Coordinates of C-alpha atoms and ligand atoms in Angstrom, one line a residue:
M1 CA 22.7 -13.3 21.0
A2 CA 21.2 -9.9 21.5
E3 CA 23.6 -7.4 23.1
T4 CA 23.2 -4.5 25.4
I5 CA 23.8 -1.4 23.5
L6 CA 24.0 2.2 25.2
I7 CA 23.4 5.1 22.9
K8 CA 24.5 8.4 24.6
N9 CA 23.6 11.9 24.1
G10 CA 21.6 11.7 20.7
R11 CA 18.7 13.9 19.9
V12 CA 16.0 11.4 20.2
I13 CA 12.9 11.8 18.1
D14 CA 9.8 9.9 18.8
P15 CA 6.5 11.5 17.7
A16 CA 4.5 8.7 19.1
N17 CA 5.5 9.9 22.5
N18 CA 6.1 13.5 21.8
L19 CA 9.7 13.2 22.3
D20 CA 12.4 15.6 20.7
T21 CA 15.0 15.9 23.4
I22 CA 18.8 15.1 24.1
S23 CA 18.7 11.6 25.7
D24 CA 20.2 8.2 26.1
I25 CA 18.7 4.9 25.1
L26 CA 19.5 1.6 26.7
I27 CA 18.8 -1.5 24.6
E28 CA 18.7 -4.7 26.1
G29 CA 17.4 -8.3 24.6
G30 CA 16.6 -6.7 21.4
K31 CA 14.3 -4.2 22.9
I32 CA 14.2 -0.6 24.1
A33 CA 14.9 -0.9 27.8
K34 CA 15.3 2.8 29.0
I35 CA 15.2 6.3 27.7
G36 CA 16.4 9.1 29.7
K37 CA 19.4 11.4 30.7
N38 CA 22.5 10.1 32.3
I39 CA 21.8 6.5 31.9
T40 CA 24.7 4.4 33.2
A41 CA 24.9 0.6 32.4
E42 CA 27.3 -2.1 31.5
A43 CA 26.9 -2.3 27.8
S44 CA 28.7 -4.6 25.4
Q45 CA 28.7 -1.4 22.9
Y46 CA 28.5 2.1 23.4
I47 CA 27.3 4.6 20.6
D48 CA 28.2 8.3 21.0
A49 CA 25.3 9.9 19.3
S50 CA 26.1 13.6 20.3
N51 CA 25.5 15.9 17.2
K52 CA 23.2 13.0 15.8
I53 CA 19.6 12.4 15.4
V54 CA 18.0 9.3 16.7
L55 CA 15.0 8.1 14.8
P56 CA 12.6 5.2 14.8
G57 CA 13.9 2.7 12.2
I58 CA 12.2 3.7 8.8
V59 CA 9.1 1.6 7.8
D60 CA 9.0 1.8 4.1
M61 CA 5.7 0.7 2.9
H62 CA 6.2 0.4 -0.9
V63 CA 9.1 -1.8 -1.9
H64 CA 9.7 -4.0 -4.8
L65 CA 12.0 -6.8 -3.8
R66 CA 11.6 -8.9 -6.9
E67 CA 12.0 -12.2 -5.1
P68 CA 10.8 -14.8 -6.2
G69 CA 11.6 -14.6 -10.0
R70 CA 13.5 -11.6 -10.8
E71 CA 16.5 -12.2 -8.6
D72 CA 18.5 -10.6 -11.5
K73 CA 17.0 -7.2 -10.4
E74 CA 17.0 -7.5 -6.6
T75 CA 16.7 -10.2 -3.9
I76 CA 15.6 -10.1 -0.3
D77 CA 19.2 -10.4 0.6
S78 CA 20.4 -7.4 -1.4
G79 CA 17.3 -5.5 -0.8
S80 CA 17.6 -6.0 2.9
R81 CA 21.2 -4.7 2.8
A82 CA 20.2 -1.8 0.7
A83 CA 17.5 -1.0 3.2
L84 CA 19.6 -1.1 6.1
K85 CA 22.2 1.4 4.5
G86 CA 19.3 3.6 3.9
G87 CA 18.0 3.5 7.6
V88 CA 15.1 1.3 7.0
T89 CA 14.3 -1.5 9.3
S90 CA 10.9 -2.8 8.0
V91 CA 9.4 -2.9 4.4
L92 CA 6.2 -4.0 2.9
A93 CA 7.1 -6.2 0.0
M94 CA 5.0 -5.6 -3.1
P95 CA 3.4 -8.8 -4.8
N96 CA 4.2 -8.0 -8.6
T97 CA 6.9 -10.7 -8.5
E98 CA 7.0 -13.9 -10.7
P99 CA 4.9 -15.5 -9.8
A100 CA 2.8 -12.9 -8.3
I101 CA 2.0 -13.4 -4.6
D102 CA -1.7 -14.5 -5.0
S103 CA -1.8 -18.0 -3.3
I104 CA -1.0 -19.8 -0.2
Q105 CA 1.8 -21.5 -2.3
S106 CA 3.5 -18.4 -3.6
I107 CA 3.1 -16.9 0.2
G108 CA 4.7 -20.0 1.3
I109 CA 7.6 -19.5 -1.0
L110 CA 8.2 -16.0 -0.1
K111 CA 8.1 -16.8 3.6
E112 CA 10.9 -19.3 3.2
I113 CA 13.2 -16.9 1.4
I114 CA 12.3 -14.1 4.0
K115 CA 13.3 -16.7 6.8
R116 CA 16.5 -17.6 5.0
S117 CA 17.7 -14.2 3.9
A118 CA 15.9 -11.2 5.3
K119 CA 17.9 -9.0 7.5
I120 CA 15.1 -6.6 8.4
D121 CA 11.4 -7.2 8.8
V122 CA 9.9 -7.8 5.5
F123 CA 6.1 -7.8 5.8
I124 CA 4.0 -9.3 2.9
S125 CA 1.5 -7.8 0.7
A126 CA -0.5 -9.9 -1.6
A127 CA -2.3 -9.6 -4.8
I128 CA -5.9 -8.4 -5.1
T129 CA -6.6 -10.4 -8.2
L130 CA -5.1 -13.7 -9.5
G131 CA -2.0 -13.2 -11.5
R132 CA -2.7 -9.4 -10.9
Q133 CA -5.0 -9.7 -14.0
G134 CA -7.9 -7.8 -12.5
N135 CA -10.5 -10.4 -13.0
Q136 CA -10.7 -12.8 -10.2
L137 CA -10.3 -12.2 -6.5
V138 CA -7.7 -14.0 -4.5
D139 CA -8.7 -15.9 -1.4
M140 CA -8.4 -13.3 1.1
K141 CA -8.9 -15.2 4.1
A142 CA -6.4 -17.8 3.2
L143 CA -3.8 -15.2 2.2
K144 CA -4.4 -13.3 5.5
D145 CA -4.2 -16.5 7.6
S146 CA -0.8 -17.3 5.7
G147 CA 0.6 -14.0 7.0
A148 CA -0.1 -11.0 4.3
I149 CA -1.2 -7.9 6.0
A150 CA -2.2 -5.9 2.8
I151 CA -3.4 -6.6 -0.7
T152 CA -2.5 -4.7 -4.0
D153 CA -2.4 -5.1 -7.6
D154 CA 0.4 -2.3 -7.6
G155 CA 1.8 -1.8 -11.1
A156 CA -1.8 -1.9 -12.3
S157 CA -5.1 -0.6 -11.1
V158 CA -8.2 -2.7 -10.6
E159 CA -10.1 -1.5 -13.6
D160 CA -13.4 -3.2 -12.8
E161 CA -15.5 -1.1 -10.5
A162 CA -17.7 -4.1 -9.1
I163 CA -14.5 -6.1 -8.3
M164 CA -13.0 -3.0 -6.5
Y165 CA -16.1 -2.7 -4.4
E166 CA -16.0 -6.4 -3.6
T167 CA -12.4 -6.1 -2.8
L168 CA -13.0 -3.3 -0.2
K169 CA -15.9 -5.2 1.4
M170 CA -13.9 -8.3 1.8
A171 CA -10.7 -6.8 2.9
K172 CA -12.6 -4.9 5.6
K173 CA -14.0 -8.2 6.8
E174 CA -10.6 -10.0 6.8
G175 CA -8.9 -7.0 8.3
L176 CA -6.6 -6.4 5.2
L177 CA -5.5 -3.0 4.2
V178 CA -6.1 -2.3 0.4
I179 CA -3.5 -0.2 -1.2
A180 CA -4.7 1.3 -4.7
H181 CA -2.3 2.0 -7.7
C182 CA -4.4 4.7 -9.1
E183 CA -4.1 4.7 -12.9
D184 CA -6.9 4.6 -15.6
R185 CA -5.2 2.6 -18.2
E186 CA -7.6 3.6 -21.0
L187 CA -6.2 7.2 -20.3
S188 CA -2.5 6.4 -19.7
A189 CA -2.1 3.6 -22.3
G190 CA 1.3 4.0 -24.1
G191 CA 2.3 6.9 -22.1
M192 CA 5.9 7.3 -21.0
V193 CA 6.3 11.0 -19.3
N194 CA 3.9 13.6 -18.1
A195 CA 1.3 14.5 -20.6
G196 CA 1.7 18.2 -21.9
F197 CA 4.8 20.0 -23.1
T198 CA 7.3 17.4 -21.8
A199 CA 5.5 14.7 -23.8
T200 CA 5.2 16.9 -26.9
R201 CA 8.8 18.1 -26.8
M202 CA 10.2 14.4 -26.3
G203 CA 7.7 13.0 -29.1
L204 CA 6.4 10.5 -26.7
R205 CA 3.0 9.6 -25.5
G206 CA 1.9 11.3 -22.3
I207 CA 0.6 10.0 -19.1
S208 CA -2.0 12.6 -18.0
K209 CA -2.8 13.7 -14.4
E210 CA -6.4 12.8 -15.2
S211 CA -5.4 9.0 -15.6
E212 CA -4.3 9.1 -11.9
Y213 CA -6.6 11.5 -10.1
L214 CA -9.8 10.3 -11.7
R215 CA -9.0 6.9 -10.3
V216 CA -8.1 8.5 -7.0
K217 CA -11.5 9.9 -7.0
R218 CA -13.2 6.7 -8.1
D219 CA -11.5 4.5 -5.6
I220 CA -12.4 6.7 -2.6
A221 CA -16.0 7.0 -3.8
I222 CA -16.2 3.0 -3.9
A223 CA -14.4 2.9 -0.4
E224 CA -16.9 5.2 0.9
K225 CA -19.9 3.3 -0.4
A226 CA -18.4 0.1 1.0
N227 CA -17.7 2.0 4.3
A228 CA -14.0 0.6 4.0
R229 CA -10.5 2.0 4.5
L230 CA -8.3 2.5 1.5
H231 CA -4.7 3.6 1.2
I232 CA -3.4 5.2 -2.0
A233 CA -0.2 4.6 -3.4
H234 CA 2.4 7.1 -4.8
I235 CA 0.6 10.2 -5.5
S236 CA 2.3 12.4 -7.9
C237 CA 0.0 15.6 -8.6
A238 CA -1.8 18.5 -7.2
E239 CA -5.3 17.2 -8.1
S240 CA -4.8 14.1 -6.1
V241 CA -3.7 15.9 -3.2
E242 CA -6.7 18.2 -3.3
I243 CA -9.2 15.2 -3.8
I244 CA -7.7 13.1 -0.7
A245 CA -8.0 16.3 1.3
K246 CA -11.4 16.8 0.5
A247 CA -12.3 13.2 1.2
K248 CA -10.4 13.2 4.6
K249 CA -12.5 16.4 5.6
R250 CA -15.8 14.6 4.9
G251 CA -14.5 11.5 7.0
A252 CA -13.5 9.0 4.3
Q253 CA -11.3 6.3 5.9
V254 CA -8.4 7.3 3.3
T255 CA -4.6 7.4 3.7
C256 CA -2.0 8.0 1.1
E257 CA 1.6 8.0 0.5
T258 CA 4.1 9.8 -1.9
A259 CA 7.6 9.0 -3.1
P260 CA 10.8 11.2 -2.6
H261 CA 11.0 11.6 -6.4
Y262 CA 7.7 13.4 -6.4
F263 CA 8.8 16.0 -4.1
S264 CA 12.3 16.4 -5.3
L265 CA 12.0 16.2 -9.1
T266 CA 10.0 17.6 -11.8
E267 CA 9.4 16.6 -15.4
E268 CA 12.1 18.9 -16.5
A269 CA 14.5 16.1 -15.2
V270 CA 13.3 13.8 -18.0
L271 CA 13.9 15.9 -21.0
G272 CA 17.5 14.5 -21.3
Y273 CA 15.9 11.1 -21.9
D274 CA 17.8 9.8 -18.8
T275 CA 15.9 6.4 -18.2
N276 CA 16.5 6.8 -14.5
M277 CA 13.9 9.4 -14.5
K278 CA 11.3 7.2 -16.0
M279 CA 8.8 5.8 -13.6
N280 CA 5.0 5.2 -13.2
P281 CA 3.4 7.6 -12.3
P282 CA 5.7 9.9 -14.0
L283 CA 7.5 13.0 -12.6
R284 CA 5.1 15.9 -13.1
G285 CA 5.3 19.8 -13.3
S286 CA 6.7 22.1 -10.6
S287 CA 3.2 23.1 -9.3
D288 CA 2.4 19.4 -8.6
R289 CA 5.9 19.0 -6.7
L290 CA 5.0 22.1 -4.6
A291 CA 1.5 20.4 -3.9
I292 CA 3.1 17.4 -2.8
V293 CA 5.4 19.2 -0.3
Q294 CA 2.3 21.2 0.9
G295 CA 0.4 17.9 1.3
L296 CA 3.1 16.5 3.4
S297 CA 3.5 19.5 5.6
D298 CA -0.1 19.9 6.2
G299 CA -0.9 16.4 6.9
V300 CA -3.0 15.2 3.8
I301 CA -0.2 13.0 2.6
D302 CA 0.4 10.5 5.5
A303 CA 3.5 8.7 4.5
I304 CA 6.7 8.7 2.4
A305 CA 7.6 5.5 0.8
S306 CA 10.3 4.7 -1.6
D307 CA 8.6 2.7 -4.4
H308 CA 12.0 1.1 -4.7
A309 CA 11.7 -0.5 -8.0
P310 CA 14.9 -2.0 -9.1
H311 CA 15.8 -2.7 -12.9
T312 CA 18.9 -4.2 -14.4
D313 CA 21.0 -2.1 -16.6
N314 CA 19.9 -4.1 -19.6
E315 CA 16.4 -2.9 -19.0
K316 CA 17.3 0.8 -18.3
E317 CA 20.4 1.6 -20.5
I318 CA 18.5 1.4 -23.6
E319 CA 16.0 3.6 -25.7
F320 CA 13.7 5.6 -23.3
E321 CA 10.5 4.1 -24.8
R322 CA 11.8 0.5 -24.2
A323 CA 13.1 1.2 -20.7
E324 CA 11.2 -0.2 -17.7
F325 CA 9.4 2.0 -15.4
G326 CA 10.6 2.6 -11.9
V327 CA 13.7 3.7 -9.8
I328 CA 15.5 2.4 -6.7
G329 CA 15.0 4.3 -3.6
L330 CA 15.8 2.5 -0.4
E331 CA 19.3 4.0 0.0
T332 CA 18.3 7.5 -0.6
I333 CA 14.8 7.8 1.0
L334 CA 15.9 9.4 4.1
A335 CA 18.8 11.8 2.6
V336 CA 16.4 13.1 -0.1
S337 CA 13.8 13.6 2.5
I338 CA 16.2 15.6 4.9
T339 CA 17.6 17.6 1.8
E340 CA 14.2 18.5 0.3
L341 CA 11.8 18.6 3.3
L342 CA 13.8 19.2 6.4
V343 CA 16.5 21.7 5.2
K344 CA 14.0 23.5 3.4
G345 CA 11.6 23.8 6.4
A346 CA 8.5 21.8 5.1
L347 CA 8.9 19.2 8.0
D348 CA 10.8 19.3 11.3
W349 CA 12.3 15.9 12.5
S350 CA 9.2 14.8 14.3
G351 CA 7.3 15.3 11.1
L352 CA 10.0 13.5 9.2
A353 CA 9.8 10.7 11.7
E354 CA 6.0 10.6 11.5
K355 CA 6.1 10.3 7.5
L356 CA 8.8 7.8 7.4
A357 CA 8.2 5.6 10.4
L358 CA 5.1 6.2 12.5
N359 CA 2.4 6.7 10.2
P360 CA 3.3 3.8 7.7
A361 CA 3.5 1.6 10.8
R362 CA 0.0 2.7 11.9
I363 CA -1.5 2.5 8.4
L364 CA -0.2 -1.2 8.3
G365 CA -1.0 -1.9 11.7
I366 CA 2.4 -3.2 12.8
D367 CA 4.0 -2.6 16.0
K368 CA 6.8 -0.5 14.7
G369 CA 7.6 3.3 14.1
T370 CA 8.2 4.2 17.5
L371 CA 11.0 4.2 20.4
G372 CA 8.5 3.3 23.2
I373 CA 9.9 1.2 26.0
G374 CA 9.6 -2.5 25.5
R375 CA 9.4 -2.0 21.7
S376 CA 11.7 -3.9 19.4
A377 CA 15.0 -1.7 19.0
D378 CA 14.7 -0.6 15.4
I379 CA 16.6 2.6 15.5
T380 CA 18.2 4.9 12.8
I381 CA 20.9 7.1 13.8
V382 CA 21.7 10.1 11.5
L383 CA 24.5 12.6 10.9
P384 CA 22.2 15.4 9.8
Q385 CA 25.0 17.7 8.4
E386 CA 26.8 15.3 6.4
E387 CA 26.8 15.7 2.7
W388 CA 27.5 12.9 0.2
L389 CA 27.7 12.4 -3.4
V390 CA 25.2 9.7 -4.9
E391 CA 27.4 7.5 -7.0
K392 CA 26.3 4.5 -9.1
K393 CA 29.1 2.3 -7.7
G394 CA 28.0 3.2 -4.2
F395 CA 24.5 1.4 -4.2
V396 CA 24.3 -1.8 -2.4
S397 CA 21.0 -2.8 -4.1
Q398 CA 21.6 -5.1 -7.0
S399 CA 20.1 -2.6 -9.5
K400 CA 21.5 0.9 -9.9
N401 CA 18.6 2.8 -11.4
S402 CA 18.7 5.8 -9.1
P403 CA 17.6 9.3 -10.3
Y404 CA 19.9 10.8 -7.7
I405 CA 23.2 9.6 -9.3
G406 CA 25.6 12.6 -9.5
K407 CA 23.5 14.7 -6.9
R408 CA 24.7 15.6 -3.6
L409 CA 22.4 15.0 -0.6
K410 CA 22.2 16.0 3.0
G411 CA 22.0 13.5 5.9
K412 CA 23.9 10.2 6.3
V413 CA 23.0 7.1 8.1
A414 CA 25.4 6.6 10.9
Y415 CA 24.0 3.3 12.3
T416 CA 20.9 1.2 11.7
I417 CA 20.1 -0.8 14.5
Y418 CA 17.6 -3.7 13.8
S419 CA 16.1 -5.8 16.5
G420 CA 18.6 -4.6 19.0
M421 CA 21.8 -5.1 16.8
I422 CA 23.9 -2.9 15.0
A423 CA 23.0 -4.1 11.5
Y424 CA 24.8 -1.3 9.7
S425 CA 27.4 1.3 10.4
G426 CA 28.1 4.1 7.7
I427 CA 30.4 6.0 10.0
S428 CA 34.1 6.6 10.1
K429 CA 36.4 6.5 13.3
N430 CA 36.6 10.4 13.4
Q431 CA 32.8 10.8 12.9
A432 CA 32.2 8.2 15.7
Q433 CA 34.4 10.4 18.1
E434 CA 33.3 13.8 17.0
H435 CA 31.9 16.1 19.7
Ligands
DOR501 O1 7.4 2.8 -12.0 C1 6.9 1.8 -11.5 N1 7.6 0.6 -11.2 N2 5.6 1.9 -11.0 C2 4.9 0.8 -10.7 O2 3.8 0.9 -10.4 C3 5.7 -0.6 -10.6 C4 7.1 -0.5 -10.6 C5 7.8 -1.7 -10.7 O3 7.3 -2.8 -10.3 O4 8.9 -1.7 -11.4
ZN502 ZN1 2.3 1.5 -8.3

């Protein structure tokens, strides 16, 4: 049963409606019923949001939930709980599961699991090619009709240009978003860390920036030729930002995301062979990190997505070269963004809400990311000044491979409201009553 919740005196941020003001919010029947000052209503729950920030629930458009097939890494249940702890109320699940999400059958299996165990909205992306092998296109119409909203071979690029062209043409016709993982495997093959001094010092093969940005360039060119829309996943280097900025200027229908690790960490972090710093694309140089921050603040980069990529200790606590690529991120996406972007002045609260909720919702074409009246009440309430230590034992996610373990972050989720219910509370009695 949906309850009536009255949120009092929070600083309400809703960029879709140009809102940044101290206000109350009334939630009824799972929806936002009223926003305004001095709302009085009989409610079953009251939240004192004074000194807190009230944001649209985070929409994380790049999440590996690993189900079906790799339940040892994460499940839709554990991933949903991790999301709620991080203030995330909607995710786009990546299709590189086992089996890959490339057929009506596999979407059917996934939908069953979502229905049974999701505690947030889990949107479905399907593969572009069968088995993500890069050869044969999926049946886009069938997958769209079964509920996929996007397609991606994430984890791999579509190497064949003709297939990528066909993908963009067909996806346009079917109304599916194409998400490109940009990596030229001929250039990156065998690479482990950023090419250059880090790779040399560590005695490992490098993943060059060219392997990313040349593919960004190629995929945008193909999208322009097909007159189609393209979203580029997890950009990590300055050249990609520049290429996308230019493409946007000339009117290409391109959007992109980055992940918190690319604006908060650099390749220096990997020199100690910490496998929690190993991901693909890899951490880059400090000028790349600054270009990503700049791209976020000037609008070239549309969205922040976690690229939550859980791996077990068995796959991470081993030699660097054998360890899997990827880091978890659902529980830290907001705090890292606050610590690195808001506190340092690159984005204000509205800007942050745009990158974390509004823009990803718009890119995905889903009715999320705003606090508009009548919308589903997905709301994240934040204690902006609260500092916390990231500890391995503190993670709800089934996997613990976070690059932030041992670091202090600013900004803590006080409450996550999903569909009009308080789905997570991270607040002590004292903090709840603080004025
Ligand atoms: O680091 C990564 N991990 N990059 C990817 O593209 C895939 C992901 C995964 O699935 O583990
Ligand atoms: Zn990827």
